[in-house]
mmCIF file with all atom_site columns, C-alpha atoms in Angstrom:
data_model
loop_
_atom_site.group_PDB
_atom_site.id
_atom_site.type_symbol
_atom_site.label_atom_id
_atom_site.label_alt_id
_atom_site.label_comp_id
_atom_site.label_asym_id
_atom_site.label_entity_id
_atom_site.label_seq_id
_atom_site.pdbx_PDB_ins_code
_atom_site.Cartn_x
_atom_site.Cartn_y
_atom_site.Cartn_z
_atom_site.occupancy
_atom_site.B_iso_or_equiv
_atom_site.pdbx_formal_charge
_atom_site.auth_seq_id
_atom_site.auth_comp_id
_atom_site.auth_asym_id
_atom_site.auth_atom_id
_atom_site.pdbx_PDB_model_num
ATOM 1   C CA . UNK A 1 1   ? 25.596 -12.811 -10.785 1.00 0.00 ? 61  UNK A CA 1
ATOM 2   C CA . UNK A 1 2   ? 29.082 -11.949 -10.015 1.00 0.00 ? 62  UNK A CA 1
ATOM 3   C CA . UNK A 1 3   ? 30.733 -9.236  -7.604  1.00 0.00 ? 63  UNK A CA 1
ATOM 4   C CA . UNK A 1 4   ? 33.805 -8.257  -6.128  1.00 0.00 ? 64  UNK A CA 1
ATOM 5   C CA . UNK A 1 5   ? 31.326 -6.752  -3.229  1.00 0.00 ? 65  UNK A CA 1
ATOM 6   C CA . UNK A 1 6   ? 29.334 -8.836  -0.809  1.00 0.00 ? 66  UNK A CA 1
ATOM 7   C CA . UNK A 1 7   ? 27.489 -5.543  -0.266  1.00 0.00 ? 67  UNK A CA 1
ATOM 8   C CA . UNK A 1 8   ? 26.425 -4.777  -3.918  1.00 0.00 ? 68  UNK A CA 1
ATOM 9   C CA . UNK A 1 9   ? 25.015 -8.320  -4.225  1.00 0.00 ? 69  UNK A CA 1
ATOM 10  C CA . UNK A 1 10  ? 22.897 -7.607  -1.155  1.00 0.00 ? 70  UNK A CA 1
ATOM 11  C CA . UNK A 1 11  ? 21.785 -4.361  -2.654  1.00 0.00 ? 71  UNK A CA 1
ATOM 12  C CA . UNK A 1 12  ? 20.688 -5.969  -5.463  1.00 0.00 ? 72  UNK A CA 1
ATOM 13  C CA . UNK A 1 13  ? 18.548 -8.233  -4.202  1.00 0.00 ? 73  UNK A CA 1
ATOM 14  C CA . UNK A 1 14  ? 16.835 -5.966  -2.240  1.00 0.00 ? 74  UNK A CA 1
ATOM 15  C CA . UNK A 1 15  ? 16.315 -3.638  -4.892  1.00 0.00 ? 75  UNK A CA 1
ATOM 16  C CA . UNK A 1 16  ? 15.006 -6.456  -7.493  1.00 0.00 ? 76  UNK A CA 1
ATOM 17  C CA . UNK A 1 17  ? 12.673 -7.699  -4.926  1.00 0.00 ? 77  UNK A CA 1
ATOM 18  C CA . UNK A 1 18  ? 11.934 -11.297 -3.659  1.00 0.00 ? 78  UNK A CA 1
ATOM 19  C CA . UNK A 1 19  ? 10.707 -12.544 -7.090  1.00 0.00 ? 79  UNK A CA 1
ATOM 20  C CA . UNK A 1 20  ? 13.226 -11.921 -9.179  1.00 0.00 ? 80  UNK A CA 1
ATOM 21  C CA . UNK A 1 21  ? 15.398 -12.608 -6.431  1.00 0.00 ? 81  UNK A CA 1
ATOM 22  C CA . UNK A 1 22  ? 14.757 -16.326 -6.021  1.00 0.00 ? 82  UNK A CA 1
ATOM 23  C CA . UNK A 1 23  ? 16.476 -16.340 -9.826  1.00 0.00 ? 83  UNK A CA 1
ATOM 24  C CA . UNK A 1 24  ? 19.577 -14.462 -9.296  1.00 0.00 ? 84  UNK A CA 1
ATOM 25  C CA . UNK A 1 25  ? 22.487 -16.849 -7.884  1.00 0.00 ? 85  UNK A CA 1
ATOM 26  C CA . UNK A 1 26  ? 25.121 -14.263 -6.332  1.00 0.00 ? 86  UNK A CA 1
ATOM 27  C CA . UNK A 1 27  ? 28.829 -15.138 -6.240  1.00 0.00 ? 87  UNK A CA 1
ATOM 28  C CA . UNK A 1 28  ? 31.135 -13.024 -4.315  1.00 0.00 ? 88  UNK A CA 1
ATOM 29  C CA . UNK A 1 29  ? 34.600 -13.637 -5.971  1.00 0.00 ? 89  UNK A CA 1
ATOM 30  C CA . UNK A 1 30  ? 37.105 -11.768 -7.293  1.00 0.00 ? 90  UNK A CA 1
ATOM 31  C CA . UNK A 1 31  ? 37.262 -11.351 -11.406 1.00 0.00 ? 91  UNK A CA 1
ATOM 32  C CA . UNK A 1 32  ? 40.021 -9.196  -12.116 1.00 0.00 ? 92  UNK A CA 1
ATOM 33  C CA . UNK A 1 33  ? 43.081 -11.248 -13.455 1.00 0.00 ? 93  UNK A CA 1
ATOM 34  C CA . UNK A 1 34  ? 43.139 -13.889 -16.055 1.00 0.00 ? 94  UNK A CA 1
ATOM 35  C CA . UNK A 1 35  ? 43.705 -16.827 -13.400 1.00 0.00 ? 95  UNK A CA 1
ATOM 36  C CA . UNK A 1 36  ? 40.403 -15.053 -11.005 1.00 0.00 ? 96  UNK A CA 1
ATOM 37  C CA . UNK A 1 37  ? 37.931 -14.780 -14.128 1.00 0.00 ? 97  UNK A CA 1
ATOM 38  C CA . UNK A 1 38  ? 38.862 -18.495 -15.055 1.00 0.00 ? 98  UNK A CA 1
ATOM 39  C CA . UNK A 1 39  ? 37.980 -19.885 -11.056 1.00 0.00 ? 99  UNK A CA 1
ATOM 40  C CA . UNK A 1 40  ? 35.262 -17.696 -10.974 1.00 0.00 ? 100 UNK A CA 1
ATOM 41  C CA . UNK A 1 41  ? 34.077 -18.824 -14.613 1.00 0.00 ? 101 UNK A CA 1
ATOM 42  C CA . UNK A 1 42  ? 35.277 -22.657 -13.235 1.00 0.00 ? 102 UNK A CA 1
ATOM 43  C CA . UNK A 1 43  ? 33.805 -22.390 -10.046 1.00 0.00 ? 103 UNK A CA 1
ATOM 44  C CA . UNK A 1 44  ? 30.332 -21.478 -11.466 1.00 0.00 ? 104 UNK A CA 1
ATOM 45  C CA . UNK A 1 45  ? 30.116 -24.106 -14.105 1.00 0.00 ? 105 UNK A CA 1
ATOM 46  C CA . UNK A 1 46  ? 30.872 -26.481 -11.634 1.00 0.00 ? 106 UNK A CA 1
ATOM 47  C CA . UNK A 1 47  ? 27.910 -25.050 -9.024  1.00 0.00 ? 107 UNK A CA 1
ATOM 48  C CA . UNK A 1 48  ? 25.305 -24.131 -11.583 1.00 0.00 ? 108 UNK A CA 1
ATOM 49  C CA . UNK A 1 49  ? 26.323 -26.395 -14.538 1.00 0.00 ? 109 UNK A CA 1
ATOM 50  C CA . UNK A 1 50  ? 25.471 -24.827 -17.977 1.00 0.00 ? 110 UNK A CA 1
ATOM 51  C CA . UNK A 1 51  ? 26.246 -21.106 -18.695 1.00 0.00 ? 111 UNK A CA 1
ATOM 52  C CA . UNK A 1 52  ? 23.614 -19.463 -20.744 1.00 0.00 ? 112 UNK A CA 1
ATOM 53  C CA . UNK A 1 53  ? 24.262 -16.095 -20.474 1.00 0.00 ? 113 UNK A CA 1
ATOM 54  C CA . UNK A 1 54  ? 26.593 -13.990 -19.243 1.00 0.00 ? 114 UNK A CA 1
ATOM 55  C CA . UNK A 1 55  ? 26.453 -9.780  -18.514 1.00 0.00 ? 115 UNK A CA 1
ATOM 56  C CA . UNK A 1 56  ? 29.718 -8.105  -17.774 1.00 0.00 ? 116 UNK A CA 1
ATOM 57  C CA . UNK A 1 57  ? 29.045 -5.043  -16.208 1.00 0.00 ? 117 UNK A CA 1
ATOM 58  C CA . UNK A 1 58  ? 32.601 -4.399  -14.840 1.00 0.00 ? 118 UNK A CA 1
ATOM 59  C CA . UNK A 1 59  ? 33.466 -0.527  -15.184 1.00 0.00 ? 119 UNK A CA 1
ATOM 60  C CA . UNK A 1 60  ? 32.601 2.332   -12.875 1.00 0.00 ? 120 UNK A CA 1
ATOM 61  C CA . UNK A 1 61  ? 32.586 6.382   -13.616 1.00 0.00 ? 121 UNK A CA 1
ATOM 62  C CA . UNK A 1 62  ? 35.917 8.130   -14.760 1.00 0.00 ? 122 UNK A CA 1
ATOM 63  C CA . UNK A 1 63  ? 35.706 11.849  -14.641 1.00 0.00 ? 123 UNK A CA 1
ATOM 64  C CA . UNK A 1 64  ? 37.172 15.074  -13.559 1.00 0.00 ? 124 UNK A CA 1
ATOM 65  C CA . UNK A 1 65  ? 40.489 15.276  -15.351 1.00 0.00 ? 125 UNK A CA 1
ATOM 66  C CA . UNK A 1 66  ? 41.565 16.289  -19.007 1.00 0.00 ? 126 UNK A CA 1
ATOM 67  C CA . UNK A 1 67  ? 43.737 12.988  -20.073 1.00 0.00 ? 127 UNK A CA 1
ATOM 68  C CA . UNK A 1 68  ? 47.065 14.804  -19.809 1.00 0.00 ? 128 UNK A CA 1
ATOM 69  C CA . UNK A 1 69  ? 46.216 15.393  -16.019 1.00 0.00 ? 129 UNK A CA 1
ATOM 70  C CA . UNK A 1 70  ? 45.441 12.177  -15.269 1.00 0.00 ? 130 UNK A CA 1
ATOM 71  C CA . UNK A 1 71  ? 48.077 10.453  -13.273 1.00 0.00 ? 131 UNK A CA 1
ATOM 72  C CA . UNK A 1 72  ? 49.529 6.859   -13.869 1.00 0.00 ? 132 UNK A CA 1
ATOM 73  C CA . UNK A 1 73  ? 47.800 5.337   -10.625 1.00 0.00 ? 133 UNK A CA 1
ATOM 74  C CA . UNK A 1 74  ? 44.465 6.664   -12.325 1.00 0.00 ? 134 UNK A CA 1
ATOM 75  C CA . UNK A 1 75  ? 45.403 5.229   -15.600 1.00 0.00 ? 135 UNK A CA 1
ATOM 76  C CA . UNK A 1 76  ? 46.395 1.964   -14.384 1.00 0.00 ? 136 UNK A CA 1
ATOM 77  C CA . UNK A 1 77  ? 43.218 1.874   -12.005 1.00 0.00 ? 137 UNK A CA 1
ATOM 78  C CA . UNK A 1 78  ? 40.557 3.639   -14.550 1.00 0.00 ? 138 UNK A CA 1
ATOM 79  C CA . UNK A 1 79  ? 41.893 1.848   -17.808 1.00 0.00 ? 139 UNK A CA 1
ATOM 80  C CA . UNK A 1 80  ? 44.472 -0.953  -17.485 1.00 0.00 ? 140 UNK A CA 1
ATOM 81  C CA . UNK A 1 81  ? 42.340 -3.166  -14.505 1.00 0.00 ? 141 UNK A CA 1
ATOM 82  C CA . UNK A 1 82  ? 39.048 -2.668  -16.470 1.00 0.00 ? 142 UNK A CA 1
ATOM 83  C CA . UNK A 1 83  ? 39.878 -3.606  -19.851 1.00 0.00 ? 143 UNK A CA 1
ATOM 84  C CA . UNK A 1 84  ? 41.529 -6.218  -18.418 1.00 0.00 ? 144 UNK A CA 1
ATOM 85  C CA . UNK A 1 85  ? 38.596 -7.408  -16.496 1.00 0.00 ? 145 UNK A CA 1
ATOM 86  C CA . UNK A 1 86  ? 36.685 -7.105  -19.364 1.00 0.00 ? 146 UNK A CA 1
ATOM 87  C CA . UNK A 1 87  ? 39.552 -9.642  -21.647 1.00 0.00 ? 147 UNK A CA 1
ATOM 88  C CA . UNK A 1 88  ? 39.989 -11.835 -18.448 1.00 0.00 ? 148 UNK A CA 1
ATOM 89  C CA . UNK A 1 89  ? 35.729 -12.454 -18.307 1.00 0.00 ? 149 UNK A CA 1
ATOM 90  C CA . UNK A 1 90  ? 35.398 -13.012 -21.882 1.00 0.00 ? 150 UNK A CA 1
ATOM 91  C CA . UNK A 1 91  ? 37.855 -14.984 -21.993 1.00 0.00 ? 151 UNK A CA 1
ATOM 92  C CA . UNK A 1 92  ? 37.260 -17.818 -19.311 1.00 0.00 ? 152 UNK A CA 1
ATOM 93  C CA . UNK A 1 93  ? 33.391 -17.228 -20.097 1.00 0.00 ? 153 UNK A CA 1
ATOM 94  C CA . UNK A 1 94  ? 32.913 -17.421 -23.555 1.00 0.00 ? 154 UNK A CA 1
ATOM 95  C CA . UNK A 1 95  ? 34.218 -20.687 -24.673 1.00 0.00 ? 155 UNK A CA 1
ATOM 96  C CA . UNK A 1 96  ? 32.012 -22.421 -21.726 1.00 0.00 ? 156 UNK A CA 1
ATOM 97  C CA . UNK A 1 97  ? 28.557 -20.463 -23.507 1.00 0.00 ? 157 UNK A CA 1
ATOM 98  C CA . UNK A 1 98  ? 26.138 -22.865 -24.111 1.00 0.00 ? 158 UNK A CA 1
ATOM 99  C CA . UNK A 1 99  ? 25.266 -23.255 -27.853 1.00 0.00 ? 159 UNK A CA 1
ATOM 100 C CA . UNK A 1 100 ? 22.288 -20.868 -27.705 1.00 0.00 ? 160 UNK A CA 1
ATOM 101 C CA . UNK A 1 101 ? 24.236 -18.362 -25.286 1.00 0.00 ? 161 UNK A CA 1
ATOM 102 C CA . UNK A 1 102 ? 25.146 -15.104 -25.001 1.00 0.00 ? 162 UNK A CA 1
ATOM 103 C CA . UNK A 1 103 ? 27.420 -13.043 -24.125 1.00 0.00 ? 163 UNK A CA 1
ATOM 104 C CA . UNK A 1 104 ? 26.604 -9.066  -23.184 1.00 0.00 ? 164 UNK A CA 1
ATOM 105 C CA . UNK A 1 105 ? 28.693 -6.035  -22.340 1.00 0.00 ? 165 UNK A CA 1
ATOM 106 C CA . UNK A 1 106 ? 27.184 -3.194  -20.669 1.00 0.00 ? 166 UNK A CA 1
ATOM 107 C CA . UNK A 1 107 ? 29.163 -0.273  -20.908 1.00 0.00 ? 167 UNK A CA 1
ATOM 108 C CA . UNK A 1 108 ? 28.308 3.745   -20.317 1.00 0.00 ? 168 UNK A CA 1
ATOM 109 C CA . UNK A 1 109 ? 27.106 6.061   -22.623 1.00 0.00 ? 169 UNK A CA 1
ATOM 110 C CA . UNK A 1 110 ? 30.702 8.300   -22.990 1.00 0.00 ? 170 UNK A CA 1
ATOM 111 C CA . UNK A 1 111 ? 31.799 5.593   -25.300 1.00 0.00 ? 171 UNK A CA 1
ATOM 112 C CA . UNK A 1 112 ? 29.867 6.780   -28.170 1.00 0.00 ? 172 UNK A CA 1
ATOM 113 C CA . UNK A 1 113 ? 29.976 10.610  -27.823 1.00 0.00 ? 173 UNK A CA 1
ATOM 114 C CA . UNK A 1 114 ? 33.006 12.998  -26.527 1.00 0.00 ? 174 UNK A CA 1
ATOM 115 C CA . UNK A 1 115 ? 32.656 14.831  -23.609 1.00 0.00 ? 175 UNK A CA 1
ATOM 116 C CA . UNK A 1 116 ? 34.829 17.281  -21.291 1.00 0.00 ? 176 UNK A CA 1
ATOM 117 C CA . UNK A 1 117 ? 36.953 15.792  -18.764 1.00 0.00 ? 177 UNK A CA 1
ATOM 118 C CA . UNK A 1 118 ? 35.634 12.308  -19.396 1.00 0.00 ? 178 UNK A CA 1
ATOM 119 C CA . UNK A 1 119 ? 38.281 11.391  -22.136 1.00 0.00 ? 179 UNK A CA 1
ATOM 120 C CA . UNK A 1 120 ? 39.981 8.370   -20.455 1.00 0.00 ? 180 UNK A CA 1
ATOM 121 C CA . UNK A 1 121 ? 36.446 6.993   -19.709 1.00 0.00 ? 181 UNK A CA 1
ATOM 122 C CA . UNK A 1 122 ? 35.792 7.402   -23.325 1.00 0.00 ? 182 UNK A CA 1
ATOM 123 C CA . UNK A 1 123 ? 39.320 4.958   -24.144 1.00 0.00 ? 183 UNK A CA 1
ATOM 124 C CA . UNK A 1 124 ? 37.923 2.495   -21.668 1.00 0.00 ? 184 UNK A CA 1
ATOM 125 C CA . UNK A 1 125 ? 34.966 2.121   -23.422 1.00 0.00 ? 185 UNK A CA 1
ATOM 126 C CA . UNK A 1 126 ? 35.980 2.534   -27.245 1.00 0.00 ? 186 UNK A CA 1
ATOM 127 C CA . UNK A 1 127 ? 38.403 -0.507  -26.027 1.00 0.00 ? 187 UNK A CA 1
ATOM 128 C CA . UNK A 1 128 ? 35.983 -2.561  -24.621 1.00 0.00 ? 188 UNK A CA 1
ATOM 129 C CA . UNK A 1 129 ? 33.759 -2.091  -27.888 1.00 0.00 ? 189 UNK A CA 1
ATOM 130 C CA . UNK A 1 130 ? 36.224 -2.474  -29.601 1.00 0.00 ? 190 UNK A CA 1
ATOM 131 C CA . UNK A 1 131 ? 37.064 -6.175  -27.967 1.00 0.00 ? 191 UNK A CA 1
ATOM 132 C CA . UNK A 1 132 ? 33.424 -6.764  -28.147 1.00 0.00 ? 192 UNK A CA 1
ATOM 133 C CA . UNK A 1 133 ? 33.694 -6.559  -31.926 1.00 0.00 ? 193 UNK A CA 1
ATOM 134 C CA . UNK A 1 134 ? 36.366 -8.359  -32.095 1.00 0.00 ? 194 UNK A CA 1
ATOM 135 C CA . UNK A 1 135 ? 35.616 -11.371 -30.036 1.00 0.00 ? 195 UNK A CA 1
ATOM 136 C CA . UNK A 1 136 ? 32.635 -12.395 -32.642 1.00 0.00 ? 196 UNK A CA 1
ATOM 137 C CA . UNK A 1 137 ? 35.819 -13.057 -34.697 1.00 0.00 ? 197 UNK A CA 1
ATOM 138 C CA . UNK A 1 138 ? 37.777 -15.037 -33.141 1.00 0.00 ? 198 UNK A CA 1
ATOM 139 C CA . UNK A 1 139 ? 37.561 -19.241 -32.990 1.00 0.00 ? 199 UNK A CA 1
ATOM 140 C CA . UNK A 1 140 ? 36.569 -20.507 -29.871 1.00 0.00 ? 200 UNK A CA 1
ATOM 141 C CA . UNK A 1 141 ? 38.328 -23.461 -27.658 1.00 0.00 ? 201 UNK A CA 1
ATOM 142 C CA . UNK A 1 142 ? 36.800 -24.815 -25.167 1.00 0.00 ? 202 UNK A CA 1
ATOM 143 C CA . UNK A 1 143 ? 38.585 -24.998 -21.252 1.00 0.00 ? 203 UNK A CA 1
#
């Protein structure tokens, strides 16, 4: 489990309890750029070997502004940074997956139904959903 926050890894470990925590491998590392995600994937493959399954749960929740009231800083943080992180992780990990491995993207429900003042989040989730669909049609190359 990769996280940019050691505290979140520790909280997750406490929440799932000792039985499941024994099987959880936590890695505190950045992954928001292509280089960071590549380094993370290489580190995990070197340390743990075969990559069986990846679960990408990157974005948070973005709500509160109408789309036309969204600042450029918010757009950068919630759209560009989030979609880049998803692309970077997919690009770094999918070629390293075992033949029977899986890559799962977790995204919120607002990507499937419009909600007031959540348009920005919906655009992010639609983009991530499109990325997920397209990944299945791309030829793989190994790192």
